[in-house]
Coordinates of C-alpha atoms and ligand atoms in Angstrom, one line a residue:
X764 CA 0.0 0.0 0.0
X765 CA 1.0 3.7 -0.6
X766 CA 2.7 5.6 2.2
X767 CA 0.1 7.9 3.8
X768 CA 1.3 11.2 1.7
X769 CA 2.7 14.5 4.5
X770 CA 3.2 18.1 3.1
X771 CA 5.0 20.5 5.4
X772 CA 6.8 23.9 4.8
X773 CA 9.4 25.6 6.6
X774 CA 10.1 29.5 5.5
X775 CA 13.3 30.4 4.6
X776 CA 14.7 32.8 7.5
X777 CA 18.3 35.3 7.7
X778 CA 20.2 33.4 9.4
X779 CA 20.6 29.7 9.7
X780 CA 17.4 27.4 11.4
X781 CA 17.4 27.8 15.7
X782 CA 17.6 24.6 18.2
X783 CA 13.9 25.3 18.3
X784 CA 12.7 24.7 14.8
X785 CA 15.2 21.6 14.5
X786 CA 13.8 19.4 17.6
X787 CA 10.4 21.0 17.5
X788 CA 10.1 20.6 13.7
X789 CA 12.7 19.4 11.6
X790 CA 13.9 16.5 13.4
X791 CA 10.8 15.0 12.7
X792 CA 10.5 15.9 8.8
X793 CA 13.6 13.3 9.1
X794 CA 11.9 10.6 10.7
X795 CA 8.5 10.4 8.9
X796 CA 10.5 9.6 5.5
X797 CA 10.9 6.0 7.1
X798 CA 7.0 5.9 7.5
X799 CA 5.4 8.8 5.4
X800 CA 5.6 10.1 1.2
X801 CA 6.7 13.4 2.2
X802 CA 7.1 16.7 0.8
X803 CA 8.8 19.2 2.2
X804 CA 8.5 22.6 0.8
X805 CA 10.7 25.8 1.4
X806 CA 8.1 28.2 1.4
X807 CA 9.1 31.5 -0.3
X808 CA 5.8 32.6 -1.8
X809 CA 4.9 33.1 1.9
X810 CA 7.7 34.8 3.1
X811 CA 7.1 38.1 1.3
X812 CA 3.6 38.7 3.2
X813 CA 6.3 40.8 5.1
X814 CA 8.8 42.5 3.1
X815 CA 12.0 41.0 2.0
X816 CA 15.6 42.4 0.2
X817 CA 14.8 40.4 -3.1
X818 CA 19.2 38.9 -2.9
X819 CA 18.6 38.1 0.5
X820 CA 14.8 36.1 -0.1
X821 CA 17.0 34.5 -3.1
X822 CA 20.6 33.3 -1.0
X823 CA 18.1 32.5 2.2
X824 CA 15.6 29.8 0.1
X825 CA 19.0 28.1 -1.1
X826 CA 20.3 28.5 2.4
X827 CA 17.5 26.9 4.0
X828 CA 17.3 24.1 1.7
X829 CA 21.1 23.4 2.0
X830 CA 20.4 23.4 5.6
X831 CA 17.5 20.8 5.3
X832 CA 19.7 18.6 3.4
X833 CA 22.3 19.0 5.6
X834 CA 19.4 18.0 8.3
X835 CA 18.9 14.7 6.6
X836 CA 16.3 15.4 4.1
X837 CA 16.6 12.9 1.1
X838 CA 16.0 13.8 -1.9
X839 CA 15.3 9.9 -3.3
X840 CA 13.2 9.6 -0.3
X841 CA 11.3 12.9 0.0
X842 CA 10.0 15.7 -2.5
X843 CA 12.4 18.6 -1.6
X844 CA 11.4 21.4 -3.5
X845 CA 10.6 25.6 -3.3
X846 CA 7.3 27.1 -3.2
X847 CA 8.5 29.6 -5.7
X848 CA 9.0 27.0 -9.0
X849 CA 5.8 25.6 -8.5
X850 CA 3.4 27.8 -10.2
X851 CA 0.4 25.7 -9.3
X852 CA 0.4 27.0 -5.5
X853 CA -0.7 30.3 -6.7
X854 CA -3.0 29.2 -9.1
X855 CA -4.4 27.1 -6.5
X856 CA -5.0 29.5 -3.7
X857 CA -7.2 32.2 -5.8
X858 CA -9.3 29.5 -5.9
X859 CA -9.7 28.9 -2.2
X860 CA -9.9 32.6 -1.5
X861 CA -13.0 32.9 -3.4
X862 CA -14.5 30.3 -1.2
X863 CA -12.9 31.6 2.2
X864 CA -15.1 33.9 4.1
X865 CA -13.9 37.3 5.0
X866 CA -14.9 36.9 8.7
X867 CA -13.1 33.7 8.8
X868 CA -9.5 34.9 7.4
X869 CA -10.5 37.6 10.0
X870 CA -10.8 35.7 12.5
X871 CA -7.1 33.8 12.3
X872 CA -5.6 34.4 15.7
X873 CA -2.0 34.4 13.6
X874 CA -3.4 37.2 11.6
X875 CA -4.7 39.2 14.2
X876 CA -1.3 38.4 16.3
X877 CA 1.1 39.8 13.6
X878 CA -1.1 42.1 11.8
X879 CA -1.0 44.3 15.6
X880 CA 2.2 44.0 15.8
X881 CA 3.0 45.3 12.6
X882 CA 0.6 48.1 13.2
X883 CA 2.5 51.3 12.3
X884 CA 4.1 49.1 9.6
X885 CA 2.6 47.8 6.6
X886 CA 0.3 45.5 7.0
X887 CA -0.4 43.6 3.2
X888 CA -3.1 41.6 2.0
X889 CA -1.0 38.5 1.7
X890 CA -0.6 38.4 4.8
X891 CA -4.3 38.3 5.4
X892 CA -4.9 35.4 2.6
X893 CA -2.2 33.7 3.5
X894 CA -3.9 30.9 4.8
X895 CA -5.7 30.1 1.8
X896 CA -2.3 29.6 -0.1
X897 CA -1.5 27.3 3.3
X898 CA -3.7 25.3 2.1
X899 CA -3.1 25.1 -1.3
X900 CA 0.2 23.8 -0.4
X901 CA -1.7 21.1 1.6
X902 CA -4.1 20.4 -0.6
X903 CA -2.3 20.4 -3.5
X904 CA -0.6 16.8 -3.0
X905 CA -3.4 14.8 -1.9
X906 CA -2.0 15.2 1.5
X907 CA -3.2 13.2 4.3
X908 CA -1.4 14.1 7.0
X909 CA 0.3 17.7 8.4
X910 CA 2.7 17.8 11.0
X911 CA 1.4 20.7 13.0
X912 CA 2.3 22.5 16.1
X913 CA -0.3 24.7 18.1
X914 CA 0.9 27.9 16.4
X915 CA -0.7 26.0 13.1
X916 CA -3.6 24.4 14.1
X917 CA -6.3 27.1 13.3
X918 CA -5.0 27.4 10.0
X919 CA -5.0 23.6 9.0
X920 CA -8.9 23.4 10.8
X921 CA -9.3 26.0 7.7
X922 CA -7.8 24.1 5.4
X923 CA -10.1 21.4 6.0
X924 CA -12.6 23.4 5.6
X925 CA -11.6 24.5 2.6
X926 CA -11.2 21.1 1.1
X927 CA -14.8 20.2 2.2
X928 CA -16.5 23.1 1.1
X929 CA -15.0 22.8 -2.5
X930 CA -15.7 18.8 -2.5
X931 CA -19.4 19.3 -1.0
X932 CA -20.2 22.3 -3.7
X933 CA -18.1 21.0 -6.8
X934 CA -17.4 17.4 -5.8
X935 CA -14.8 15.5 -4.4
X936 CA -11.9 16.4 -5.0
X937 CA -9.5 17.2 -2.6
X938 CA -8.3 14.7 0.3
X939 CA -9.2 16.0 3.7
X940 CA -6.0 16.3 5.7
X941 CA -5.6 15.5 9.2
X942 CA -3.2 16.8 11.8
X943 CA -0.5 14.6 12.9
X944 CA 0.9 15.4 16.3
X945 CA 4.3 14.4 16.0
X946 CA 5.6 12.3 18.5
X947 CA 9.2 13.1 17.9
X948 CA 9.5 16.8 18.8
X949 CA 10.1 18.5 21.6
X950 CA 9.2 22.8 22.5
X951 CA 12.4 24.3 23.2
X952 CA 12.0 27.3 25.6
X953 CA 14.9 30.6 25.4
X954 CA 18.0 30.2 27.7
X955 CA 17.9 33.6 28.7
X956 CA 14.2 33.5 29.3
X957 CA 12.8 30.3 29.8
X958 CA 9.4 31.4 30.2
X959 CA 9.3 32.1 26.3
X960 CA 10.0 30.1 23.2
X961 CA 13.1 30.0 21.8
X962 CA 13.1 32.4 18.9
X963 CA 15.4 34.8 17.3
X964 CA 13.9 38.0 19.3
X965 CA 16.7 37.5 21.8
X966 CA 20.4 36.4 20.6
X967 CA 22.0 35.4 23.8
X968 CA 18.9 32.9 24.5
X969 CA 19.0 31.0 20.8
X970 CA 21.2 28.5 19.5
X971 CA 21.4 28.8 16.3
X972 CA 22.7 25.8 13.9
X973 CA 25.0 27.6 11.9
X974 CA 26.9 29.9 14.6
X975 CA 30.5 29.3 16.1
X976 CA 30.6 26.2 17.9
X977 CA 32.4 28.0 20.6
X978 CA 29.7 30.1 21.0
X979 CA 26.6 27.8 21.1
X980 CA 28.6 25.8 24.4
X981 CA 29.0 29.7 26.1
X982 CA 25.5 30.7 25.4
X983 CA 24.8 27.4 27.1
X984 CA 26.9 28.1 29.7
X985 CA 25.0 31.1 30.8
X986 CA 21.7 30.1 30.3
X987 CA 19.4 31.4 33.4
X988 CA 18.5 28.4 35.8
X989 CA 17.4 28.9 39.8
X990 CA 19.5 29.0 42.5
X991 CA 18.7 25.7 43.9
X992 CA 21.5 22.6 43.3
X993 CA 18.6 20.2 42.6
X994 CA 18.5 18.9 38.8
X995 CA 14.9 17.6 38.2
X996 CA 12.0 18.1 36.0
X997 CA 9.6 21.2 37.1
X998 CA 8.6 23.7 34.3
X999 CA 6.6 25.3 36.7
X1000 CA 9.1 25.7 38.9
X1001 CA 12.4 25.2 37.3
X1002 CA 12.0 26.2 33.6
X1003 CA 15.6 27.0 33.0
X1004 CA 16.8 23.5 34.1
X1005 CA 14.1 21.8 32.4
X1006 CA 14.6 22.9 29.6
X1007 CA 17.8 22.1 29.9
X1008 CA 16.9 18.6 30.4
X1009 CA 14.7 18.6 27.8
X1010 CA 17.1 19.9 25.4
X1011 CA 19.4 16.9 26.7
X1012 CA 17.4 14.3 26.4
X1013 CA 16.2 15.6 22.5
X1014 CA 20.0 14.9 21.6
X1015 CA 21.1 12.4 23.1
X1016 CA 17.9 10.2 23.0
X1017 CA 18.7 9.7 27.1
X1018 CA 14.8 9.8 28.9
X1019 CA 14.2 12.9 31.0
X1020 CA 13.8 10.6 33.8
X1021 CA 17.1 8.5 33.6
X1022 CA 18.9 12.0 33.3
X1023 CA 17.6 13.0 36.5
X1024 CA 19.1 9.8 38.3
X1025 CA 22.8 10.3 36.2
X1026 CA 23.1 14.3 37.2
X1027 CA 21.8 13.3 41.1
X1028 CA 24.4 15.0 43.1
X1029 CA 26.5 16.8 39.7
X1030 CA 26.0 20.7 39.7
X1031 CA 24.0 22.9 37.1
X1032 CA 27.8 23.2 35.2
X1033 CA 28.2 19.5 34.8
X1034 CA 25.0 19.4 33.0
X1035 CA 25.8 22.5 31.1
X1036 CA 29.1 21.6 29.9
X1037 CA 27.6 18.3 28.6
X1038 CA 24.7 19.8 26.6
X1039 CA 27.2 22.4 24.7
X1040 CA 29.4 19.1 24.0
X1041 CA 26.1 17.2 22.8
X1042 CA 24.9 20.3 20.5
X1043 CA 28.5 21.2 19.5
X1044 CA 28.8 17.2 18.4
X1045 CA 25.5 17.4 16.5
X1046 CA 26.5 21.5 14.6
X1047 CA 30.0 20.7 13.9
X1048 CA 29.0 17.8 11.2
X1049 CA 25.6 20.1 10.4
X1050 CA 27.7 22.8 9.3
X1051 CA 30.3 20.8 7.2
X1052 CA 27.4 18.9 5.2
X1053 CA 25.8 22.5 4.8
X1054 CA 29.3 24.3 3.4
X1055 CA 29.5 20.9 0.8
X1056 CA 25.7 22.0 -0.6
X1057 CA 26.9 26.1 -0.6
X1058 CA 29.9 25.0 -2.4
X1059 CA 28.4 23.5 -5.3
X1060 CA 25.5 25.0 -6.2
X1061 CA 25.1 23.3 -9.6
X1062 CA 24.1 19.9 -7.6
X1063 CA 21.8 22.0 -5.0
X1064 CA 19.9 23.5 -8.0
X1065 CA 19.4 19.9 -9.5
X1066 CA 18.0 18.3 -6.5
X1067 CA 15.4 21.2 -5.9
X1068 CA 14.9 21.3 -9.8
X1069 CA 13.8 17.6 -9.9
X1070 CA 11.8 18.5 -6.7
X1071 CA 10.1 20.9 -8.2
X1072 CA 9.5 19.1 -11.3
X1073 CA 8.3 15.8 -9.0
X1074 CA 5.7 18.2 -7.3
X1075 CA 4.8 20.2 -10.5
X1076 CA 3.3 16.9 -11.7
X1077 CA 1.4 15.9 -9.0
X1078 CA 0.0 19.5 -8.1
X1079 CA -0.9 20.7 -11.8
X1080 CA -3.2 17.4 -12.0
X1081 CA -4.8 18.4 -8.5
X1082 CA -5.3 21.8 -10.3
X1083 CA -6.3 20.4 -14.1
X1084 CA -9.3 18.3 -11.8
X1085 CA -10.2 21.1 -9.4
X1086 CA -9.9 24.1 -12.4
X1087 CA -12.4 21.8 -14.4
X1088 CA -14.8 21.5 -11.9
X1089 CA -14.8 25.4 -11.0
X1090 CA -15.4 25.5 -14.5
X1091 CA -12.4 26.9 -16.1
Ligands
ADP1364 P1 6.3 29.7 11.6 O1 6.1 31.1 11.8 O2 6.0 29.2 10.3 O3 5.8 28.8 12.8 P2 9.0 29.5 12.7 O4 10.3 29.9 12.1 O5 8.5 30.3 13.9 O6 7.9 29.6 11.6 O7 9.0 28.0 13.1 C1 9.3 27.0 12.2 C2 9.0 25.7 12.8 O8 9.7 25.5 14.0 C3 7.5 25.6 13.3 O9 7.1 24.2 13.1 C4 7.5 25.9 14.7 O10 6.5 25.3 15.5 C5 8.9 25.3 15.1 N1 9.5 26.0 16.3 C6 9.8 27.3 16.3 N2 10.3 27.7 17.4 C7 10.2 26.6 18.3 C8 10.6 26.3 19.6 N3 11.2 27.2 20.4 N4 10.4 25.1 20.1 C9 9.8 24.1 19.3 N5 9.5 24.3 18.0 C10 9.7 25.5 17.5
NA1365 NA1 6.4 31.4 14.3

């Protein structure tokens, strides 16, 4: 029998991918190729619902898909490919924004979220409809299954709404996708502020993949803990150590609980010097395989060219089917 068929998409960013998005994400795009027909999309058609330097968008798509490769994306396993060269994501989504309400893009907590913040900004209209193109990405493939966090569970509850609407008033034609709560990832909170996620908003509290070895194991070094001596599991409590342990346990596949009982009696520095040698172990290899795709971007172009082209087919029969039903 087929694989059950996953779509996810990872924007490109400046700078390299945090210690968040690779054990809370991307670690697990890895591990569903051994049990999923995945496609992984670097999505730069939704990256500019917030302005972007044009040579930047360009060297961060490439930089983000060397990254992903570096990660252990396959291309012979998985459809690696960018938003961008697959026209039919676009042609797909006008569709679904002429069946999306304007209360219910309204009501996307995302939207409301970023559109506030952006306030004396510009806030664009892409930025608005971007679910509908979310879900032309999803529905696109025939896609049973999306890996979604909670930031992304309103929009794929759209999504499948979408996908019925346009089966129950044209027929069916879209698969309904269903969440998949990944087993495999972990939320990684800020060292400097362990109350928050771990994002790029502050630098001395990420790790991310591509910086200076050096550096990750003295960020780790001073990330904020409690002034107790006890190392045990209490995010309510003891956020910065757990954390910690979490962030442990994520690389060296050791359980939470078996930690605890090894670091019984060891101080907050012992723990800390082993979790920059565990992350420095994982970036130093990372960043080599990374440099090999930068440095010959003739084979990185081929792999996301037949990506591309692997998608194009698959999508532009989704939208010869749905474009003949609309009546096109
Ligand atoms: P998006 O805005 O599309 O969620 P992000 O760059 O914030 O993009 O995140 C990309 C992926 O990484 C998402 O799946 C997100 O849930 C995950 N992620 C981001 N930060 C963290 C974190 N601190 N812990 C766990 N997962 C994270
Ligand atoms: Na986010």
């Amino acid at each position: 029998a087929a694989l059950p068929r996953v779509f996810s998409g990872i924007q490109p960013t400046a700078g390299s991918f945090h210690l968040g998005n690779y054990l809370g994400a991307l670690r697990n795009w890895i591990t569903m190729q051994q049990t999923h027909d995945t496609f992984y999309c670097v999505v730069d058609l939704h990256s500019i619902t917030v302005a972007k330097d044009p040579a930047e968008l360009r060297s961060n798509t490439r930089y983000a898909a060397a990254q992903l490769l570096a990660l252990g994306v396959d291309p012979d396993r998985s459809t690696l490919f960018v938003q961008s060269h697959v026209p039919e994501h676009t042609r797909l989504s006008w569709v679904l924004e002429c069946l999306m309400g304007y209360g219910e893009a309204a009501r996307m907590t995302q939207f409301k979220d970023k559109s506030s913040r952006q306030e004396e900004e510009h806030v664009s209209v892409g930025l608005f409809t971007y679910p509908a193109l979310m879900a032309a990405d999803i529905l696109l493939y025939g896609t049973d299954a999306v890996p979604v966090g909670e930031d992304q569970r309103q929009h794929l509850e759209l999504s499948r709404n979408l996908a019925q609407r346009f089966n129950s008033r044209f027929g069916t034609t879209f698969t309904v996708p269903d969440a998949h709560i990944p087993t495999d990832t972990a939320r990684i909170f800020d060292l400097q502020d362990p109350g928050s996620k771990m994002s790029k908003s502050i630098p001395s509290g990420v790790v991310e993949l591509m910086e200076d070895p050096k550096r990750t194991a003295k960020k780790i070094r001073s990330a904020v803990t409690d002034n107790e001596r006890e190392i045990h599991y209490d995010p309510e409590n003891k956020p910065g150590i757990s954390n910690l342990l979490v962030i442990h346990s994520a690389m060296s596949g050791r359980s939470v609980a078996d930690l605890e009982s090894a670091y019984e009696g060891s101080g907050y520095g012992d723990l800390k010097k082993d979790i920059g040698q565990l992350v420095v172990d994982f970036a130093t290899p990372f960043q080599a395989a990374v440099q090999g795709y930068l440095d010959d971007p003739a084979e990185l172009d081929k792999i996301l060219r037949r990506g591309a082209e692997h998608a194009r087919g698959v999508a532009s029969e989704t939208v010869r089917k749905a474009y003949d039903r609309v009546g096109f």
